[in-house]
Amino acid sequence: MSNLKLSGVRKSYGSVEVIKGVDLEIKSKEFVVFVGPSGCGKSTLLRMIAGLENISAGDLEIGGKRMNDVDPSKRGIAMVFQSYALYPHMSVRENMGFALRFAGESKDKIASQVAEAARILALEPLMDRLPKELSGGQRQRVAIGRAIVRNPEVFLFDEPLSNLDAELRVHMRIEIARLHKELKTTMVYVTHDQVEAMTLADTIVVLRDGVIEQVGKPLDLYDDPANQFVAGFIGSPQMNFMAGTVTASGNSTVTFELTNQGKALVTLALSGPGPAVGDSVTLGVRPEHFGLQGAGGAEMKVNIDVVEHLGATSYVYANTKSGEQIIIERAQSRHEDDIESLTVSIDTAKAYLFDGKGQRIR
Ligand code: ADP
Ligand code: MG
């Protein structure tokens, strides 16, 4: 079994705490992605699992055994980094077999493990090349191959695709998803790219400033974010946020005026008690949850700034009366280039509401 359990895990560098108490369970064979802005502690947390950083407080278990003080080489893990760090004077075959040679494995065992990894990664035609004779994507595949040959219980990836160009990133993303399907091994993957997180993960862990903000399946985070940070981080283009002030509040509805619209009123249904009259709130609307005038829901007039037509969808970048920028997604649009303003309706059944501290009001 290769499940992981982190309990009250903390990390400090001197007096600065960078991981501030993380509790997390990762199931065996699960693909978990840590995502969050740069500097939030993703790499530190991964390196603590790997044993490359010591754990200041709390417990780490892998497969039911406490691992805090176990040597990295004995944790049953293999790690792939952003920089491939291949040995330049060794062929692909030698690079991939290096860790096994170092561990004193037999020639036959090394040859068969390397051949199996080469097959999985479609590296067979490249086995006798040197790293300098490979493209960036091929080098990263060799780096992954080096991890596979060790037959780990848990794979750890730290932004493995960040050095690749956009096209190759998409390609490698699909290869990593396929790899997980074939190997059925626990994988923990760090990225700052929410699209990578959405497309690869069984479970996403959103981190901010050393703290877990939310854990869930990709679409559950998208549909049901716990707070404004997760709502804004997951989804591209980003959710639109508009400031408002509560004017009426009941047990199952709230009405507020949108500051940016010269006090246009919006009413939302709630499942619990509403905030107090006079409270500041933030309305969140995803780009695809605007309709055209007359579609029902609260309406607002916006001035069009720029329109991007991507074919199946178009993004209308517009400004509200008070100058807040909002993005409206339109399916199959061939218009809006030659008009200056647009009245859109907010699908209030799909809108989100946040309190002054950014917590969801449901
Ligand atoms: P991420 O991978 O999410 O970008 P890191 O885990 O690399 O973030 O870093 C988290 C925080 O810890 C950052 O503020 C970083 O400056 C700090 N940090 C990382 N490594 C060290 C170190 N060796 N000494 C002091 N601070 C560090
Ligand atoms: Mg990092």
Coordinates of C-alpha atoms and ligand atoms in Angstrom, one line a residue:
M1 CA 0.0 0.0 0.0
S2 CA 1.2 3.5 -0.8
N3 CA -1.2 5.8 0.9
L4 CA 0.2 9.0 2.5
K5 CA -1.0 10.7 5.6
L6 CA 0.2 14.2 6.8
S7 CA -0.9 15.2 10.3
G8 CA -0.2 18.7 11.6
V9 CA 2.8 19.1 9.4
R10 CA 4.8 22.3 9.8
K11 CA 8.0 23.7 8.4
S12 CA 10.0 26.7 9.6
Y13 CA 13.2 28.2 8.2
G14 CA 14.6 30.0 11.3
S15 CA 11.7 32.0 12.7
V16 CA 9.7 32.0 9.4
E17 CA 7.0 29.4 9.2
V18 CA 6.3 28.4 5.6
I19 CA 4.1 25.4 6.1
K20 CA 1.6 26.1 8.8
G21 CA -0.1 22.9 9.8
V22 CA -1.1 20.6 7.0
D23 CA -3.5 17.7 7.5
L24 CA -4.0 15.6 4.4
E25 CA -4.7 12.0 3.4
I26 CA -3.7 10.7 0.0
K27 CA -5.2 7.4 -1.0
S28 CA -3.2 4.6 -2.7
K29 CA -3.1 5.0 -6.5
E30 CA -4.5 8.5 -6.3
F31 CA -3.2 11.3 -8.5
V32 CA -3.1 14.4 -6.2
V33 CA -2.0 17.8 -7.4
F34 CA -0.8 20.6 -5.1
V35 CA -1.6 23.9 -6.8
G36 CA -1.2 27.5 -5.6
P37 CA 0.6 30.7 -6.4
S38 CA 4.4 30.9 -6.4
G39 CA 5.9 30.8 -2.9
C40 CA 2.9 29.2 -1.2
G41 CA 4.9 26.2 -0.1
K42 CA 4.2 23.5 -2.7
S43 CA 7.8 22.5 -3.3
T44 CA 8.6 22.6 0.4
L45 CA 5.7 20.2 1.2
L46 CA 6.7 17.9 -1.6
R47 CA 10.3 17.9 -0.5
M48 CA 9.3 17.1 3.1
I49 CA 7.4 14.0 1.7
A50 CA 10.5 13.1 -0.3
G51 CA 12.8 13.5 2.7
L52 CA 14.8 16.3 1.1
E53 CA 13.7 18.7 3.9
N54 CA 13.2 17.8 7.5
I55 CA 9.8 18.2 9.1
S56 CA 9.7 20.8 11.9
A57 CA 6.5 19.4 13.5
G58 CA 3.8 16.9 12.8
D59 CA 3.9 13.4 11.3
L60 CA 4.3 12.0 7.8
E61 CA 3.2 8.4 7.1
I62 CA 3.7 6.5 3.9
G63 CA 2.0 3.1 3.7
G64 CA 1.1 3.3 7.3
K65 CA 4.7 3.8 8.5
R66 CA 6.0 7.0 10.1
M67 CA 8.6 8.4 7.8
N68 CA 9.8 11.6 9.4
D69 CA 13.2 10.2 10.1
V70 CA 13.6 7.7 7.4
D71 CA 16.2 8.2 4.7
P72 CA 14.9 9.4 1.4
S73 CA 16.2 6.4 -0.4
K74 CA 14.2 4.1 1.9
R75 CA 10.8 5.8 1.5
G76 CA 9.7 4.0 -1.7
I77 CA 9.5 7.3 -3.6
A78 CA 11.0 8.7 -6.8
M79 CA 11.0 12.4 -7.6
V80 CA 11.0 14.2 -11.0
F81 CA 12.1 17.9 -11.0
Q82 CA 11.5 20.8 -13.3
S83 CA 15.2 20.7 -14.4
Y84 CA 15.9 17.3 -15.8
A85 CA 19.6 17.2 -14.6
L86 CA 20.6 14.3 -16.9
Y87 CA 24.2 13.2 -16.9
P88 CA 25.5 14.9 -20.2
H89 CA 28.2 12.3 -20.9
M90 CA 25.8 9.3 -20.5
S91 CA 23.4 7.9 -23.1
V92 CA 19.7 7.7 -22.4
R93 CA 20.1 4.0 -21.5
E94 CA 22.9 4.8 -19.1
N95 CA 21.0 7.7 -17.5
M96 CA 18.0 5.6 -17.0
G97 CA 19.9 2.7 -15.5
F98 CA 22.2 4.9 -13.2
A99 CA 20.2 4.6 -10.0
L100 CA 19.9 0.8 -10.3
R101 CA 23.7 0.5 -11.1
F102 CA 24.4 2.7 -8.1
A103 CA 22.2 0.4 -5.9
G104 CA 24.2 -2.6 -7.1
E105 CA 21.4 -4.3 -9.1
S106 CA 22.3 -7.1 -11.5
K107 CA 22.9 -6.4 -15.2
D108 CA 19.9 -8.4 -16.2
K109 CA 17.6 -6.6 -13.8
I110 CA 18.8 -3.2 -14.9
A111 CA 18.4 -4.1 -18.6
S112 CA 14.9 -5.4 -18.1
Q113 CA 13.7 -2.5 -16.0
V114 CA 15.2 0.1 -18.4
A115 CA 13.6 -1.7 -21.4
E116 CA 10.2 -1.7 -19.7
A117 CA 10.5 2.1 -18.9
A118 CA 11.6 2.8 -22.4
R119 CA 8.6 0.9 -23.8
I120 CA 6.2 2.8 -21.5
L121 CA 7.6 6.2 -22.5
A122 CA 8.2 5.3 -26.2
L123 CA 11.9 6.0 -25.8
E124 CA 13.2 2.9 -27.6
P125 CA 14.5 4.6 -30.7
L126 CA 16.5 7.1 -28.6
M127 CA 18.3 4.8 -26.1
D128 CA 21.8 5.4 -27.5
R129 CA 21.6 9.1 -27.8
L130 CA 23.2 11.7 -25.5
P131 CA 21.0 14.2 -23.7
K132 CA 22.3 17.0 -26.0
E133 CA 20.8 15.1 -29.0
L134 CA 17.3 15.2 -27.5
S135 CA 14.5 17.8 -27.5
G136 CA 13.3 19.3 -24.2
G137 CA 10.3 17.0 -24.1
Q138 CA 12.4 13.9 -24.8
R139 CA 14.8 14.9 -22.0
Q140 CA 11.9 15.2 -19.6
R141 CA 10.7 11.8 -20.7
V142 CA 14.1 10.4 -19.8
A143 CA 14.0 12.1 -16.4
I144 CA 10.6 10.4 -15.8
G145 CA 12.1 7.1 -17.1
R146 CA 14.8 7.4 -14.5
A147 CA 12.1 7.6 -11.8
I148 CA 10.1 4.7 -13.3
V149 CA 13.0 2.2 -13.3
R150 CA 13.2 2.5 -9.6
N151 CA 9.7 1.0 -9.4
P152 CA 8.6 3.4 -6.6
E153 CA 5.4 3.2 -4.5
V154 CA 4.9 6.9 -4.9
F155 CA 5.9 9.3 -7.6
L156 CA 6.6 13.0 -6.7
F157 CA 6.6 15.6 -9.5
D158 CA 7.7 19.2 -9.0
E159 CA 6.6 21.3 -11.9
P160 CA 8.0 18.8 -14.4
L161 CA 6.6 20.6 -17.4
S162 CA 7.4 24.2 -16.6
N163 CA 10.5 24.3 -18.8
L164 CA 8.7 23.1 -21.9
D165 CA 7.0 25.3 -24.5
A166 CA 3.2 25.5 -24.6
E167 CA 2.6 22.8 -27.2
L168 CA 4.9 20.3 -25.7
R169 CA 3.4 20.9 -22.2
V170 CA 0.0 19.8 -23.5
H171 CA 1.5 16.8 -25.1
M172 CA 3.5 15.8 -22.0
R173 CA 0.4 16.4 -19.8
I174 CA -1.4 13.7 -21.7
E175 CA 1.6 11.4 -21.5
I176 CA 1.7 11.8 -17.7
A177 CA -2.1 11.1 -17.5
R178 CA -1.5 8.0 -19.6
L179 CA 1.5 7.0 -17.4
H180 CA -0.7 7.1 -14.3
K181 CA -3.3 5.0 -16.0
E182 CA -0.7 2.4 -16.9
L183 CA 1.3 2.3 -13.7
K184 CA -1.6 2.8 -11.2
T185 CA 0.9 4.3 -8.7
T186 CA 0.2 7.0 -6.2
M187 CA 1.3 10.3 -7.7
V188 CA 1.8 13.7 -6.1
Y189 CA 2.3 16.5 -8.6
V190 CA 3.1 20.1 -7.9
T191 CA 2.2 22.9 -10.3
H192 CA 1.3 26.6 -10.3
D193 CA -0.8 26.0 -13.4
Q194 CA -4.4 25.5 -12.6
V195 CA -5.1 24.0 -16.1
E196 CA -2.6 21.2 -15.4
A197 CA -4.2 20.7 -12.0
M198 CA -7.7 20.5 -13.5
T199 CA -6.7 18.1 -16.3
L200 CA -4.4 15.7 -14.3
A201 CA -5.8 15.4 -10.8
D202 CA -8.1 13.0 -9.2
T203 CA -7.9 15.3 -6.2
I204 CA -6.6 18.9 -6.1
V205 CA -5.1 20.5 -3.0
V206 CA -5.2 24.3 -3.2
L207 CA -2.5 25.9 -1.1
R208 CA -2.0 29.5 -0.1
D209 CA 0.6 30.9 2.1
G210 CA 1.5 27.5 3.8
V211 CA -2.2 26.6 4.4
I212 CA -4.6 24.3 2.6
E213 CA -7.5 26.4 1.3
Q214 CA -9.6 23.5 -0.1
V215 CA -9.3 19.8 -1.1
G216 CA -11.6 18.3 -3.7
K217 CA -12.2 16.8 -7.2
P218 CA -11.4 19.3 -10.0
L219 CA -15.0 20.0 -10.9
D220 CA -16.2 20.2 -7.3
L221 CA -13.7 22.9 -6.7
Y222 CA -14.9 24.7 -9.9
D223 CA -18.6 24.3 -9.1
D224 CA -18.4 24.7 -5.3
P225 CA -15.4 26.8 -4.2
A226 CA -15.2 27.3 -0.4
N227 CA -13.9 30.8 -0.7
Q228 CA -13.0 33.7 -3.0
F229 CA -9.4 32.6 -3.3
V230 CA -10.2 29.2 -4.7
A231 CA -13.0 30.6 -6.8
G232 CA -10.5 33.0 -8.4
F233 CA -7.7 30.5 -8.7
I234 CA -9.6 27.6 -10.3
G235 CA -11.0 28.5 -13.8
S236 CA -9.6 30.2 -16.8
P237 CA -10.5 33.0 -17.6
Q238 CA -11.0 33.9 -14.0
M239 CA -14.3 34.3 -12.2
N240 CA -15.5 37.9 -12.2
F241 CA -15.8 39.7 -8.9
M242 CA -18.0 42.7 -8.2
A243 CA -18.3 44.6 -5.0
G244 CA -21.7 45.2 -3.4
T245 CA -23.5 46.3 -0.2
V246 CA -26.4 44.4 1.3
T247 CA -29.7 46.3 1.3
A248 CA -32.1 43.5 2.4
S249 CA -31.5 40.1 4.0
G250 CA -33.8 37.2 4.8
N251 CA -33.6 33.6 5.8
S252 CA -33.2 32.4 2.2
T253 CA -32.5 35.4 0.1
V254 CA -30.2 38.4 0.1
T255 CA -30.4 41.6 -1.9
F256 CA -27.5 43.9 -2.5
E257 CA -26.6 46.8 -4.7
L258 CA -23.7 46.5 -7.0
T259 CA -21.3 49.4 -6.5
N260 CA -20.0 49.3 -10.0
Q261 CA -23.5 49.6 -11.6
G262 CA -24.7 52.8 -10.0
K263 CA -26.6 50.7 -7.4
A264 CA -28.3 48.1 -9.6
L265 CA -30.0 45.6 -7.3
V266 CA -29.3 41.9 -7.4
T267 CA -31.2 39.3 -5.4
L268 CA -29.7 35.8 -4.8
A269 CA -31.3 32.7 -3.2
L270 CA -29.4 31.4 -0.2
S271 CA -29.6 28.1 1.7
G272 CA -28.7 29.6 5.0
P273 CA -29.1 33.0 6.8
G274 CA -28.1 36.1 4.9
P275 CA -25.5 38.6 5.9
A276 CA -26.5 41.8 7.7
V277 CA -27.9 44.9 6.0
G278 CA -25.0 47.2 5.3
D279 CA -22.4 44.4 5.0
S280 CA -19.9 44.5 2.2
V281 CA -20.2 41.5 -0.1
T282 CA -18.5 40.3 -3.3
L283 CA -20.5 38.8 -6.1
G284 CA -18.7 36.2 -8.2
V285 CA -19.8 35.3 -11.7
R286 CA -18.0 32.9 -14.1
P287 CA -17.5 34.2 -17.6
E288 CA -19.9 31.6 -19.0
H289 CA -22.7 32.6 -16.6
F290 CA -23.7 35.8 -18.3
G291 CA -26.6 35.7 -20.7
L292 CA -27.9 38.3 -23.1
Q293 CA -30.4 40.9 -22.2
G294 CA -33.8 39.4 -21.4
A295 CA -32.4 36.0 -20.4
G296 CA -33.7 36.5 -16.9
G297 CA -31.7 37.4 -13.8
A298 CA -30.1 40.7 -12.9
E299 CA -29.0 42.9 -15.9
M300 CA -26.1 45.2 -16.2
K301 CA -24.8 47.4 -19.0
V302 CA -21.1 47.2 -19.9
N303 CA -18.8 48.9 -22.3
I304 CA -16.9 46.6 -24.6
D305 CA -13.2 47.0 -24.6
V306 CA -11.7 44.1 -26.6
V307 CA -13.3 40.9 -28.1
E308 CA -11.2 37.7 -28.7
H309 CA -12.8 35.2 -31.1
L310 CA -11.4 31.7 -30.6
G311 CA -13.9 30.0 -32.8
A312 CA -16.1 27.9 -30.6
T313 CA -16.0 30.6 -27.9
S314 CA -15.4 34.3 -27.7
Y315 CA -14.3 36.3 -24.8
V316 CA -15.7 39.8 -24.4
Y317 CA -13.5 42.0 -22.2
A318 CA -15.7 44.8 -20.9
N319 CA -15.8 47.5 -18.3
T320 CA -18.6 48.2 -15.8
K321 CA -19.8 51.7 -15.1
S322 CA -17.2 52.1 -12.4
G323 CA -14.4 50.8 -14.6
E324 CA -14.1 47.2 -13.1
Q325 CA -13.0 44.9 -15.9
I326 CA -15.2 41.8 -16.5
I327 CA -14.9 38.9 -18.9
I328 CA -17.9 37.5 -20.6
E329 CA -17.8 34.2 -22.5
R330 CA -20.0 33.8 -25.5
A331 CA -20.5 30.5 -27.4
Q332 CA -20.3 30.5 -31.2
S333 CA -20.3 34.3 -31.4
R334 CA -19.5 36.1 -34.6
H335 CA -20.6 39.5 -33.4
E336 CA -19.7 42.2 -30.9
D337 CA -16.8 43.6 -32.8
D338 CA -18.6 46.6 -34.0
I339 CA -20.7 47.5 -30.9
E340 CA -19.6 49.6 -28.0
S341 CA -21.9 48.4 -25.2
L342 CA -23.8 45.4 -24.3
T343 CA -26.5 44.6 -21.7
V344 CA -25.9 41.3 -20.1
S345 CA -27.9 39.3 -17.6
I346 CA -26.3 37.5 -14.6
D347 CA -27.5 33.9 -14.1
T348 CA -28.2 34.5 -10.4
A349 CA -28.8 30.8 -9.8
K350 CA -25.2 30.2 -10.7
A351 CA -23.6 33.2 -9.1
Y352 CA -21.5 33.1 -5.9
L353 CA -21.5 35.4 -2.9
F354 CA -18.6 36.0 -0.6
D355 CA -18.4 38.0 2.7
G356 CA -15.9 40.7 3.5
K357 CA -13.3 38.1 4.5
G358 CA -13.7 36.2 1.2
Q359 CA -15.6 33.3 2.7
R360 CA -18.5 31.8 0.8
I361 CA -22.1 32.8 1.8
R362 CA -24.3 29.9 0.8
Ligands
ADP1 P1 6.4 27.1 -4.1 O1 7.0 25.8 -4.6 O2 5.0 27.0 -3.8 O3 6.7 28.2 -5.1 P2 8.3 27.0 -2.0 O4 7.9 25.8 -1.2 O5 9.5 26.9 -2.9 O6 7.1 27.6 -2.8 O7 8.6 28.1 -0.9 C1 7.7 28.5 0.1 C2 8.3 29.6 1.0 O8 9.4 29.1 1.7 C3 8.7 30.8 0.2 O9 8.4 32.0 0.8 C4 10.3 30.6 0.1 O10 10.9 31.9 0.0 C5 10.5 29.9 1.4 N1 11.7 29.1 1.4 C6 11.9 28.0 0.6 N2 13.1 27.4 0.8 C7 13.7 28.1 1.7 C8 15.0 28.0 2.4 N3 15.8 27.0 2.1 N4 15.3 29.0 3.3 C9 14.4 29.9 3.6 N5 13.2 30.1 3.1 C10 12.8 29.2 2.1
MG2 MG 8.1 25.3 -6.3

